[in-house]
Amino acid sequence: MGETRGRVQVQLTDAFWKKKVEVVQREVIPYQWKALNDEIPDTEPSHAIENFKIAAGESSGDFYGMVFQDSDVAKWLEAVAYSLEHTADAELESLADSVIDLIGRAQMEDGYINTYYTVKAPEKRWTNLRDDHELYCMGHLMEAAVAYYQATGKRKFVDIMSKAADHIDSMFGPEEEKLKGYPGHQEIELALFRLYEVTENERYLSLAEFFINERGREPHYFIKEAEERKDERKFFWNGKFGYNQSHLPVREQTKAVGHSVRAVYMYSAMADIVAKTGDEELRRATERLWKNVIQQQMYITAGIGSMEHGEAFSTDYDLPNDISYTETCATIGLAFWARRMLKVAKRGEYGDVLERALYNGSISGMDLDGKKFFYVNPLEVVPELNRVRGEHHHVKPVRQPWFKCACCPPNLARLITSINHYIYSEEENELFVHLYMGNDSVMTVGGEEVRVTQETNYPWEGAVKLTITPSSGKNHAFTLAMRMPGWCASGQLSINGERFDIGDNIKDGYVYINREWAPGDIVDLYLPMEVQLIHANPKVRENFGKVAIQRGPVVYCIEEADNGPNLHTVSVPMNPASYVASFEEGLLDGVVSISCVAEKIELEALSEGPLYKAAEFSAASTRTVTLKAIPYYAWANRGEGEMRVWLNKLK
Amino acid sequence: MGETRGRVQVQLTDAFWKKKVEVVQREVIPYQWKALNDEIPDTEPSHAIENFKIAAGESSGDFYGMVFQDSDVAKWLEAVAYSLEHTADAELESLADSVIDLIGRAQMEDGYINTYYTVKAPEKRWTNLRDDHELYCMGHLMEAAVAYYQATGKRKFVDIMSKAADHIDSMFGPEEEKLKGYPGHQEIELALFRLYEVTENERYLSLAEFFINERGREPHYFIKEAEERKDERKFFWNGKFGYNQSHLPVREQTKAVGHSVRAVYMYSAMADIVAKTGDEELRRATERLWKNVIQQQMYITAGIGSMEHGEAFSTDYDLPNDISYTETCATIGLAFWARRMLKVAKRGEYGDVLERALYNGSISGMDLDGKKFFYVNPLEVVPELNRVRGEHHHVKPVRQPWFKCACCPPNLARLITSINHYIYSEEENELFVHLYMGNDSVMTVGGEEVRVTQETNYPWEGAVKLTITPSSGKNHAFTLAMRMPGWCASGQLSINGERFDIGDNIKDGYVYINREWAPGDIVDLYLPMEVQLIHANPKVRENFGKVAIQRGPVVYCIEEADNGPNLHTVSVPMNPASYVASFEEGLLDGVVSISCVAEKIELEALSEGPLYKAAEFSAASTRTVTLKAIPYYAWANRGEGEMRVWLNKLK
């Protein structure tokens, strides 16, 4: 194992994200620790730590919780690891060390770790990959181990998980005596890849490839496995293996189907492998699936998985706003995938989707205080319907304190605390800037250290200032490549005050600046943040004749708190210049709100009227209103009320 | 018991309805008879006739089927009765007689009839009114008995059901020793009223009133009853007695809630009682509920009950077009109720709703051949979604052969075959014409017989010719009151060619013609049938910015068969004069279709495009199309495809 080669040296200074990281540190991580230890009154116990104690033989009792309960501990540890990168915290680190020790003690002699099977049925290990999440849980523990090693330099957790990976490798693989199985919930693939990156153990890369390649082959492993355990439910999820993307060999898949989190975790691993191996067939499959998701199945908020049934992708262009599922974890997974696609190719569209996910449908999952969470992120809410209609029951008009199936809050915690990992990437002699947020960093480019500081008030303002200082104090030639966001039609760039021509140096959404950088060189990027009225492809039935408001990467919504009820009667003007954006310090922790003069139908007078008539109802009752829109991610922070992203166009 | 006083002497000659009656006679009644006798291969057995044989001790085996299986036999008999009014059929009548005899033999000594309890648990009769449909099934048998008596003059079935009613009366009522229960599914109330009308036995009227008045009182009967049978499910349907409208005493109810068929059957009985007794408080409650349904919860097709969960009313103005429930039976029940409201008061709006139900959301439940049926009648269908999305699973893009819970097909059969009962009503010295359809009838008005013939090509043309001939051959003074449909802004009327002033003689939607009628007097009513563009109250979110096409009482839809896919991209002109209506003999058994020049967005070119952009997608791809609309009731008779009632407005 090499040095802590991936160790991140990007210190966040960003106003927007630092606040979110602090909320996670202050609220989410401590709260989740209590939850894992069943110290939250009046909630379903988690039992997750207790499960490890029982598995380690240090406590008595039975396993309790979901079959994937171990992953909650893993995600907590991963978030703790990232948190320690931002802020040293001896007490927290010591707590994490003790949990890692406990995991080690719960590990079986042969390397296997899974409290459910260890406690309940050790003889039945690896007999139900389809449903039982053993590989999934070990995958999350591997991710946590890698993060903890990168944050602290401590190897113990990576050693534990390497032993687990070695055990898995002894059980699964192309060799005749090994099982040809793969997980019912993907995660191990990308985790093995991360473990490979820090350990450089090629077997982990091969094993990740094996899981990807074996998936969906005939004879179908899940059928064979079910027959062997005499499981009469020969098919899972209504007979459709599409639910877990094993309906076809991965390389033959062309459309995103099934459980969206499973899907994007798998696509992430595919991108990892493609970037590493250059596997051309897998690259084509990965890019096909990317195109399908982004061009046919993604909400403007980067929400994906529009169906509650199966928490799944629906069909092309089926993106209902009111009964969407759009799980927080799925958008987080989309960010994971987008980030990895940037390793496959430096294309602006990957960064655009990453940015769309980060500023919209992921962080909408948490309230401003880090105390309440959305599992489901709809684009249109009328609270009464969520109480009355069965089809809306999964949609909550306000965030909930915690979940029994607690996947989203800890997933958000690890995304937010690792946000600094998403900003840059280094390739040979190039430094790529994918995201704009304040930070002070030391990068290695072309074999030399370079200090890069970024100053910006993004996402509220489009000015970004980069200061470049080779650590040697001498000039250093390398290419700086900066993403030109898809939402920005015409940015400007200057170096040390001198204009740099973007048009001549742009390729696939990145502007390439190849020069000999002198200490203190300053790059000023200016991305005009106009209010934009976004149209959906008319194939999207639900958005036909509507527009959404976007400014920079931030998608807006209107809320009852600002605009009263009956938001469906609002029609907005079609000239972007008639919208006014202004930063409001005191609103929702400080946001840019957007106002315009709109029309709204006065409905109060109609309560006694007929339902239908052969004439307009509205003529007499249309009134002009000043409409106020707020960032979508910040909705439902002021009590319950209507919300809507897509708005009628004024004629 | 008096003469067959209700016996209908209205012979249908109407082209539109006679065809539907014949389809029911030719297909539905024989098919259902086979179904009742388990003679349809490859379908779930009904066992309904066999259940009666077992209950009668004439066959062995166990009860099989739904707890309300008896009602299928009842509805078949009721439809047979109406069918015999149109067409004598000795074989069918003899078959019906034999079934009635069987029912008589299955009746218990004390009058009780219910094959489920008789076969399975006679000692448990009347212990679960909430769930077990005993009163419901006997109610349907009573309705059938009344119809059979009116059609054939044969008293046996009425005698059987009177004995059953006497038994019920001995079990339920205000007297201390009797049960204070009422049915979990209303039906007995309106059935007892019908039985009262033919038998003139006041106890049946009182018993119907008792059931209505007792409903929803505290302490709640269903809670008490459940405790007595130690049923742990203390509450039914998610703890809400609104499901069966026993959440409040009936007189205190202000909004239609719960299972929509239960609701409108109850409201029908309430109207019966109000019309008979003049009960003022009950009248106010009935009218309040009417207003709520018609002004807040009814689709333009007269579909009601917009939620699949509970087959229930939702909340005011919540009328989604694509996931509507709008059960065929609920619209049929609405027709029952509207017809009875016309006994409470002669108001055109009741006739308007009756007509809306008859020409739209009820008969849409059956295909043109009488072989396939819709349980659910959506106003917007994209077939792929009904296969993919869980929230759409109850919506079928094509009609189904039959149903295990076979309520809708026989309910349609009895509605269609009894349509001639809906046309007229006689009050003292007034003859009311509620509906326009061809018939040749002998009515009793002011104590004298009057022959009335109606000739019309309704609903395709608005000309109606009435010929009035007192049977005495002499002049006879009475008032003829004709409904002026709400959809018609300005009708014209002439008597023997002389113009009659409508404006001076109209009241609440009826034009009153008080004169001494001479044999052969001719009334010509002309109701101009313009194409109308109907707007929904803007409180209906789903129809905001849309219009529906209506002509006369018929609501139109557009189908993929005529207009290609992607119907959501169609926008229609707002000038009704630009629409052309024309009768097409060969289309859908002969309908008036409506055409216009509309705009449609060309989507084929967009398949590779982005999902979102800051500009219109449509500018380059809008094309002009000739749109063709067909009557809603006739949709899905040409294979599977998209359908849509509410259309975007052209700007």
PDB file of N, CA and C in Angstrom, chain A residues 291 294-296 298-300 306-307 315 318 384-385 388-389 533 535-539 541 544 568 603 607-617 648-649, chain B residues 291 294-296 298-300 306-307 315 318 384-385 388-389 533 535-539 541 544 568 603 607-617 648-649:
ATOM      1  N   LYS A 291     -26.683   9.037 -21.447  1.00  0.00           N
ATOM      2  CA  LYS A 291     -27.507   9.823 -22.366  1.00  0.00           C
ATOM      3  C   LYS A 291     -28.982   9.586 -22.083  1.00  0.00           C
ATOM      4  N   ILE A 294     -29.890  11.423 -18.767  1.00  0.00           N
ATOM      5  CA  ILE A 294     -29.814  12.890 -18.814  1.00  0.00           C
ATOM      6  C   ILE A 294     -30.766  13.475 -19.849  1.00  0.00           C
ATOM      7  N   GLN A 295     -30.945  12.776 -20.954  1.00  0.00           N
ATOM      8  CA  GLN A 295     -31.800  13.321 -22.016  1.00  0.00           C
ATOM      9  C   GLN A 295     -33.241  12.854 -21.939  1.00  0.00           C
ATOM     10  N   GLN A 296     -33.522  11.831 -21.160  1.00  0.00           N
ATOM     11  CA  GLN A 296     -34.906  11.332 -21.135  1.00  0.00           C
ATOM     12  C   GLN A 296     -35.523  11.158 -19.745  1.00  0.00           C
ATOM     13  N   MET A 298     -34.355  12.649 -16.469  1.00  0.00           N
ATOM     14  CA  MET A 298     -33.890  13.469 -15.339  1.00  0.00           C
ATOM     15  C   MET A 298     -34.762  14.714 -15.155  1.00  0.00           C
ATOM     16  N   TYR A 299     -35.142  14.980 -13.944  1.00  0.00           N
ATOM     17  CA  TYR A 299     -35.847  16.220 -13.647  1.00  0.00           C
ATOM     18  C   TYR A 299     -34.871  17.398 -13.720  1.00  0.00           C
ATOM     19  N   ILE A 300     -35.419  18.580 -13.829  1.00  0.00           N
ATOM     20  CA  ILE A 300     -34.577  19.776 -13.891  1.00  0.00           C
ATOM     21  C   ILE A 300     -33.769  19.957 -12.610  1.00  0.00           C
ATOM     22  N   SER A 306     -38.506   8.433 -11.231  1.00  0.00           N
ATOM     23  CA  SER A 306     -39.763   9.182 -11.063  1.00  0.00           C
ATOM     24  C   SER A 306     -40.893   8.349 -10.475  1.00  0.00           C
ATOM     25  N   MET A 307     -40.641   7.052 -10.226  1.00  0.00           N
ATOM     26  CA  MET A 307     -41.738   6.198  -9.729  1.00  0.00           C
ATOM     27  C   MET A 307     -41.538   5.762  -8.291  1.00  0.00           C
ATOM     28  N   THR A 315     -40.379   5.536 -17.612  1.00  0.00           N
ATOM     29  CA  THR A 315     -40.088   5.384 -19.028  1.00  0.00           C
ATOM     30  C   THR A 315     -39.705   6.758 -19.567  1.00  0.00           C
ATOM     31  N   ASP A 318     -41.256  10.471 -18.854  1.00  0.00           N
ATOM     32  CA  ASP A 318     -42.343  10.397 -17.874  1.00  0.00           C
ATOM     33  C   ASP A 318     -41.851  11.004 -16.568  1.00  0.00           C
ATOM     34  N   GLU A 384     -52.634  19.234   0.839  1.00  0.00           N
ATOM     35  CA  GLU A 384     -53.864  18.473   1.086  1.00  0.00           C
ATOM     36  C   GLU A 384     -53.864  17.144   0.330  1.00  0.00           C
ATOM     37  N   LEU A 385     -53.348  17.174  -0.905  1.00  0.00           N
ATOM     38  CA  LEU A 385     -53.351  15.949  -1.708  1.00  0.00           C
ATOM     39  C   LEU A 385     -52.465  14.873  -1.102  1.00  0.00           C
ATOM     40  N   VAL A 388     -54.599  13.201   1.331  1.00  0.00           N
ATOM     41  CA  VAL A 388     -55.833  12.575   0.864  1.00  0.00           C
ATOM     42  C   VAL A 388     -55.597  11.448  -0.144  1.00  0.00           C
ATOM     43  N   ARG A 389     -54.761  11.686  -1.117  1.00  0.00           N
ATOM     44  CA  ARG A 389     -54.654  10.764  -2.252  1.00  0.00           C
ATOM     45  C   ARG A 389     -53.598   9.692  -2.033  1.00  0.00           C
ATOM     46  N   LEU A 533     -35.308  31.406 -18.221  1.00  0.00           N
ATOM     47  CA  LEU A 533     -36.599  30.702 -18.248  1.00  0.00           C
ATOM     48  C   LEU A 533     -36.378  29.407 -19.016  1.00  0.00           C
ATOM     49  N   HIS A 535     -37.231  25.865 -20.633  1.00  0.00           N
ATOM     50  CA  HIS A 535     -38.304  25.063 -21.230  1.00  0.00           C
ATOM     51  C   HIS A 535     -37.903  23.606 -21.155  1.00  0.00           C
ATOM     52  N   ALA A 536     -38.903  22.752 -20.967  1.00  0.00           N
ATOM     53  CA  ALA A 536     -38.640  21.314 -21.030  1.00  0.00           C
ATOM     54  C   ALA A 536     -38.908  20.833 -22.445  1.00  0.00           C
ATOM     55  N   ASN A 537     -38.211  19.794 -22.823  1.00  0.00           N
ATOM     56  CA  ASN A 537     -38.515  19.135 -24.087  1.00  0.00           C
ATOM     57  C   ASN A 537     -40.018  18.845 -24.122  1.00  0.00           C
ATOM     58  N   PRO A 538     -40.699  19.212 -25.211  1.00  0.00           N
ATOM     59  CA  PRO A 538     -42.162  19.043 -25.231  1.00  0.00           C
ATOM     60  C   PRO A 538     -42.621  17.588 -25.102  1.00  0.00           C
ATOM     61  N   LYS A 539     -41.681  16.664 -25.175  1.00  0.00           N
ATOM     62  CA  LYS A 539     -42.071  15.278 -24.907  1.00  0.00           C
ATOM     63  C   LYS A 539     -42.437  15.047 -23.438  1.00  0.00           C
ATOM     64  N   ARG A 541     -44.713  15.464 -20.918  1.00  0.00           N
ATOM     65  CA  ARG A 541     -46.125  15.871 -20.890  1.00  0.00           C
ATOM     66  C   ARG A 541     -46.419  16.887 -19.796  1.00  0.00           C
ATOM     67  N   PHE A 544     -45.477  20.664 -20.452  1.00  0.00           N
ATOM     68  CA  PHE A 544     -45.863  21.299 -21.712  1.00  0.00           C
ATOM     69  C   PHE A 544     -46.517  22.652 -21.427  1.00  0.00           C
ATOM     70  N   HIS A 568     -51.064  27.017  -8.948  1.00  0.00           N
ATOM     71  CA  HIS A 568     -51.264  26.562 -10.329  1.00  0.00           C
ATOM     72  C   HIS A 568     -51.908  27.637 -11.195  1.00  0.00           C
ATOM     73  N   LEU A 603     -59.204  33.220  -7.103  1.00  0.00           N
ATOM     74  CA  LEU A 603     -60.126  32.078  -7.030  1.00  0.00           C
ATOM     75  C   LEU A 603     -61.159  32.194  -5.924  1.00  0.00           C
ATOM     76  N   SER A 607     -65.852  30.070  -5.450  1.00  0.00           N
ATOM     77  CA  SER A 607     -66.181  28.876  -4.674  1.00  0.00           C
ATOM     78  C   SER A 607     -67.610  28.408  -4.906  1.00  0.00           C
ATOM     79  N   GLU A 608     -68.495  29.324  -5.243  1.00  0.00           N
ATOM     80  CA  GLU A 608     -69.888  28.924  -5.442  1.00  0.00           C
ATOM     81  C   GLU A 608     -70.222  28.724  -6.914  1.00  0.00           C
ATOM     82  N   GLY A 609     -69.249  28.883  -7.769  1.00  0.00           N
ATOM     83  CA  GLY A 609     -69.535  28.839  -9.193  1.00  0.00           C
ATOM     84  C   GLY A 609     -69.687  27.424  -9.720  1.00  0.00           C
ATOM     85  N   PRO A 610     -70.033  27.318 -10.996  1.00  0.00           N
ATOM     86  CA  PRO A 610     -70.135  25.995 -11.604  1.00  0.00           C
ATOM     87  C   PRO A 610     -68.740  25.426 -11.838  1.00  0.00           C
ATOM     88  N   LEU A 611     -68.684  24.125 -12.093  1.00  0.00           N
ATOM     89  CA  LEU A 611     -67.407  23.500 -12.400  1.00  0.00           C
ATOM     90  C   LEU A 611     -67.021  23.736 -13.852  1.00  0.00           C
ATOM     91  N   TYR A 612     -68.028  23.761 -14.721  1.00  0.00           N
ATOM     92  CA  TYR A 612     -67.751  23.826 -16.155  1.00  0.00           C
ATOM     93  C   TYR A 612     -68.658  24.862 -16.806  1.00  0.00           C
ATOM     94  N   LYS A 613     -68.098  25.607 -17.726  1.00  0.00           N
ATOM     95  CA  LYS A 613     -68.956  26.449 -18.538  1.00  0.00           C
ATOM     96  C   LYS A 613     -68.290  26.759 -19.872  1.00  0.00           C
ATOM     97  N   ALA A 614     -69.142  27.218 -20.814  1.00  0.00           N
ATOM     98  CA  ALA A 614     -68.667  27.420 -22.181  1.00  0.00           C
ATOM     99  C   ALA A 614     -68.078  28.812 -22.361  1.00  0.00           C
ATOM    100  N   ALA A 615     -67.339  29.264 -21.347  1.00  0.00           N
ATOM    101  CA  ALA A 615     -66.698  30.571 -21.445  1.00  0.00           C
ATOM    102  C   ALA A 615     -65.579  30.604 -20.432  1.00  0.00           C
ATOM    103  N   GLU A 616     -64.674  31.544 -20.600  1.00  0.00           N
ATOM    104  CA  GLU A 616     -63.569  31.714 -19.664  1.00  0.00           C
ATOM    105  C   GLU A 616     -64.102  32.028 -18.266  1.00  0.00           C
ATOM    106  N   PHE A 617     -63.486  31.470 -17.264  1.00  0.00           N
ATOM    107  CA  PHE A 617     -63.804  31.836 -15.895  1.00  0.00           C
ATOM    108  C   PHE A 617     -62.978  33.038 -15.454  1.00  0.00           C
ATOM    109  N   ASN A 648     -46.925  28.196 -15.370  1.00  0.00           N
ATOM    110  CA  ASN A 648     -47.591  28.526 -16.640  1.00  0.00           C
ATOM    111  C   ASN A 648     -46.944  29.742 -17.281  1.00  0.00           C
ATOM    112  N   LYS A 649     -46.916  29.711 -18.599  1.00  0.00           N
ATOM    113  CA  LYS A 649     -46.407  30.873 -19.332  1.00  0.00           C
ATOM    114  C   LYS A 649     -47.513  31.901 -19.510  1.00  0.00           C
TER     115      LYS A 649
ATOM    116  N   LYS B 291     -74.763  19.738  -4.269  1.00  0.00           N
ATOM    117  CA  LYS B 291     -73.988  20.899  -4.692  1.00  0.00           C
ATOM    118  C   LYS B 291     -72.495  20.606  -4.597  1.00  0.00           C
ATOM    119  N   ILE B 294     -71.570  18.193  -7.541  1.00  0.00           N
ATOM    120  CA  ILE B 294     -71.687  18.761  -8.883  1.00  0.00           C
ATOM    121  C   ILE B 294     -70.776  19.961  -9.077  1.00  0.00           C
ATOM    122  N   GLN B 295     -70.608  20.745  -8.029  1.00  0.00           N
ATOM    123  CA  GLN B 295     -69.803  21.963  -8.176  1.00  0.00           C
ATOM    124  C   GLN B 295     -68.340  21.784  -7.796  1.00  0.00           C
ATOM    125  N   GLN B 296     -68.014  20.680  -7.125  1.00  0.00           N
ATOM    126  CA  GLN B 296     -66.616  20.529  -6.702  1.00  0.00           C
ATOM    127  C   GLN B 296     -65.958  19.197  -7.053  1.00  0.00           C
ATOM    128  N   MET B 298     -67.080  16.632  -9.613  1.00  0.00           N
ATOM    129  CA  MET B 298     -67.543  15.863 -10.766  1.00  0.00           C
ATOM    130  C   MET B 298     -66.708  16.173 -12.010  1.00  0.00           C
ATOM    131  N   TYR B 299     -66.307  15.145 -12.696  1.00  0.00           N
ATOM    132  CA  TYR B 299     -65.631  15.337 -13.982  1.00  0.00           C
ATOM    133  C   TYR B 299     -66.643  15.802 -15.021  1.00  0.00           C
ATOM    134  N   ILE B 300     -66.143  16.338 -16.096  1.00  0.00           N
ATOM    135  CA  ILE B 300     -67.022  16.810 -17.172  1.00  0.00           C
ATOM    136  C   ILE B 300     -67.809  15.646 -17.794  1.00  0.00           C
ATOM    137  N   SER B 306     -62.686  10.361  -7.631  1.00  0.00           N
ATOM    138  CA  SER B 306     -61.463  10.522  -8.421  1.00  0.00           C
ATOM    139  C   SER B 306     -60.296   9.707  -7.888  1.00  0.00           C
ATOM    140  N   MET B 307     -60.504   8.997  -6.765  1.00  0.00           N
ATOM    141  CA  MET B 307     -59.372   8.267  -6.173  1.00  0.00           C
ATOM    142  C   MET B 307     -59.519   6.763  -6.270  1.00  0.00           C
ATOM    143  N   THR B 315     -60.871  15.314  -2.686  1.00  0.00           N
ATOM    144  CA  THR B 315     -61.192  16.564  -2.022  1.00  0.00           C
ATOM    145  C   THR B 315     -61.634  17.555  -3.106  1.00  0.00           C
ATOM    146  N   ASP B 318     -60.176  18.296  -6.844  1.00  0.00           N
ATOM    147  CA  ASP B 318     -59.064  17.390  -7.144  1.00  0.00           C
ATOM    148  C   ASP B 318     -59.533  16.369  -8.179  1.00  0.00           C
ATOM    149  N   GLU B 384     -48.636   3.420 -22.352  1.00  0.00           N
ATOM    150  CA  GLU B 384     -47.387   2.957 -21.749  1.00  0.00           C
ATOM    151  C   GLU B 384     -47.363   3.203 -20.233  1.00  0.00           C
ATOM    152  N   LEU B 385     -47.900   4.335 -19.820  1.00  0.00           N
ATOM    153  CA  LEU B 385     -47.879   4.654 -18.390  1.00  0.00           C
ATOM    154  C   LEU B 385     -48.718   3.673 -17.585  1.00  0.00           C
ATOM    155  N   VAL B 388     -46.487   0.865 -16.952  1.00  0.00           N
ATOM    156  CA  VAL B 388     -45.245   1.107 -16.221  1.00  0.00           C
ATOM    157  C   VAL B 388     -45.462   1.633 -14.809  1.00  0.00           C
ATOM    158  N   ARG B 389     -46.332   2.609 -14.664  1.00  0.00           N
ATOM    159  CA  ARG B 389     -46.425   3.332 -13.395  1.00  0.00           C
ATOM    160  C   ARG B 389     -47.435   2.704 -12.440  1.00  0.00           C
ATOM    161  N   LEU B 533     -66.750  25.062 -26.455  1.00  0.00           N
ATOM    162  CA  LEU B 533     -65.446  24.873 -25.819  1.00  0.00           C
ATOM    163  C   LEU B 533     -65.638  25.119 -24.331  1.00  0.00           C
ATOM    164  N   HIS B 535     -64.702  25.352 -20.453  1.00  0.00           N
ATOM    165  CA  HIS B 535     -63.626  25.656 -19.516  1.00  0.00           C
ATOM    166  C   HIS B 535     -63.970  25.051 -18.165  1.00  0.00           C
ATOM    167  N   ALA B 536     -62.966  24.611 -17.483  1.00  0.00           N
ATOM    168  CA  ALA B 536     -63.183  24.146 -16.110  1.00  0.00           C
ATOM    169  C   ALA B 536     -62.919  25.294 -15.156  1.00  0.00           C
ATOM    170  N   ASN B 537     -63.588  25.247 -14.050  1.00  0.00           N
ATOM    171  CA  ASN B 537     -63.294  26.194 -12.979  1.00  0.00           C
ATOM    172  C   ASN B 537     -61.782  26.170 -12.730  1.00  0.00           C
ATOM    173  N   PRO B 538     -61.150  27.339 -12.697  1.00  0.00           N
ATOM    174  CA  PRO B 538     -59.682  27.336 -12.558  1.00  0.00           C
ATOM    175  C   PRO B 538     -59.180  26.709 -11.262  1.00  0.00           C
ATOM    176  N   LYS B 539     -60.095  26.422 -10.351  1.00  0.00           N
ATOM    177  CA  LYS B 539     -59.654  25.692  -9.155  1.00  0.00           C
ATOM    178  C   LYS B 539     -59.245  24.256  -9.474  1.00  0.00           C
ATOM    179  N   ARG B 541     -56.931  22.103 -10.821  1.00  0.00           N
ATOM    180  CA  ARG B 541     -55.527  22.281 -11.230  1.00  0.00           C
ATOM    181  C   ARG B 541     -55.229  21.641 -12.584  1.00  0.00           C
ATOM    182  N   PHE B 544     -56.296  23.580 -15.846  1.00  0.00           N
ATOM    183  CA  PHE B 544     -55.955  24.989 -15.977  1.00  0.00           C
ATOM    184  C   PHE B 544     -55.341  25.231 -17.352  1.00  0.00           C
ATOM    185  N   HIS B 568     -50.661  15.327 -26.051  1.00  0.00           N
ATOM    186  CA  HIS B 568     -50.473  16.452 -25.133  1.00  0.00           C
ATOM    187  C   HIS B 568     -49.893  17.663 -25.831  1.00  0.00           C
ATOM    188  N   LEU B 603     -42.674  16.087 -32.663  1.00  0.00           N
ATOM    189  CA  LEU B 603     -41.724  15.641 -31.645  1.00  0.00           C
ATOM    190  C   LEU B 603     -40.656  14.698 -32.170  1.00  0.00           C
ATOM    191  N   SER B 607     -35.925  13.611 -30.474  1.00  0.00           N
ATOM    192  CA  SER B 607     -35.551  12.469 -29.648  1.00  0.00           C
ATOM    193  C   SER B 607     -34.113  12.545 -29.150  1.00  0.00           C
ATOM    194  N   GLU B 608     -33.268  13.214 -29.892  1.00  0.00           N
ATOM    195  CA  GLU B 608     -31.867  13.289 -29.472  1.00  0.00           C
ATOM    196  C   GLU B 608     -31.547  14.600 -28.764  1.00  0.00           C
ATOM    197  N   GLY B 609     -32.527  15.408 -28.590  1.00  0.00           N
ATOM    198  CA  GLY B 609     -32.256  16.742 -28.050  1.00  0.00           C
ATOM    199  C   GLY B 609     -32.091  16.731 -26.546  1.00  0.00           C
ATOM    200  N   PRO B 610     -31.757  17.896 -25.989  1.00  0.00           N
ATOM    201  CA  PRO B 610     -31.634  18.005 -24.542  1.00  0.00           C
ATOM    202  C   PRO B 610     -33.012  17.974 -23.884  1.00  0.00           C
ATOM    203  N   LEU B 611     -33.027  17.731 -22.586  1.00  0.00           N
ATOM    204  CA  LEU B 611     -34.305  17.748 -21.860  1.00  0.00           C
ATOM    205  C   LEU B 611     -34.733  19.171 -21.532  1.00  0.00           C
ATOM    206  N   TYR B 612     -33.747  20.046 -21.286  1.00  0.00           N
ATOM    207  CA  TYR B 612     -34.061  21.389 -20.818  1.00  0.00           C
ATOM    208  C   TYR B 612     -33.202  22.401 -21.555  1.00  0.00           C
ATOM    209  N   LYS B 613     -33.807  23.510 -21.919  1.00  0.00           N
ATOM    210  CA  LYS B 613     -32.979  24.601 -22.421  1.00  0.00           C
ATOM    211  C   LYS B 613     -33.669  25.940 -22.198  1.00  0.00           C
ATOM    212  N   ALA B 614     -32.880  26.989 -22.322  1.00  0.00           N
ATOM    213  CA  ALA B 614     -33.383  28.325 -22.001  1.00  0.00           C
ATOM    214  C   ALA B 614     -34.011  28.983 -23.217  1.00  0.00           C
ATOM    215  N   ALA B 615     -34.736  28.187 -23.986  1.00  0.00           N
ATOM    216  CA  ALA B 615     -35.425  28.735 -25.165  1.00  0.00           C
ATOM    217  C   ALA B 615     -36.533  27.761 -25.540  1.00  0.00           C
ATOM    218  N   GLU B 616     -37.464  28.238 -26.328  1.00  0.00           N
ATOM    219  CA  GLU B 616     -38.558  27.390 -26.806  1.00  0.00           C
ATOM    220  C   GLU B 616     -38.002  26.218 -27.621  1.00  0.00           C
ATOM    221  N   PHE B 617     -38.585  25.061 -27.450  1.00  0.00           N
ATOM    222  CA  PHE B 617     -38.238  23.935 -28.296  1.00  0.00           C
ATOM    223  C   PHE B 617     -39.082  23.941 -29.572  1.00  0.00           C
ATOM    224  N   ASN B 648     -54.979  21.606 -24.725  1.00  0.00           N
ATOM    225  CA  ASN B 648     -54.347  22.923 -24.600  1.00  0.00           C
ATOM    226  C   ASN B 648     -55.045  23.944 -25.487  1.00  0.00           C
ATOM    227  N   LYS B 649     -55.112  25.158 -24.983  1.00  0.00           N
ATOM    228  CA  LYS B 649     -55.663  26.254 -25.786  1.00  0.00           C
ATOM    229  C   LYS B 649     -54.588  26.821 -26.694  1.00  0.00           C
TER     230      LYS B 649
END
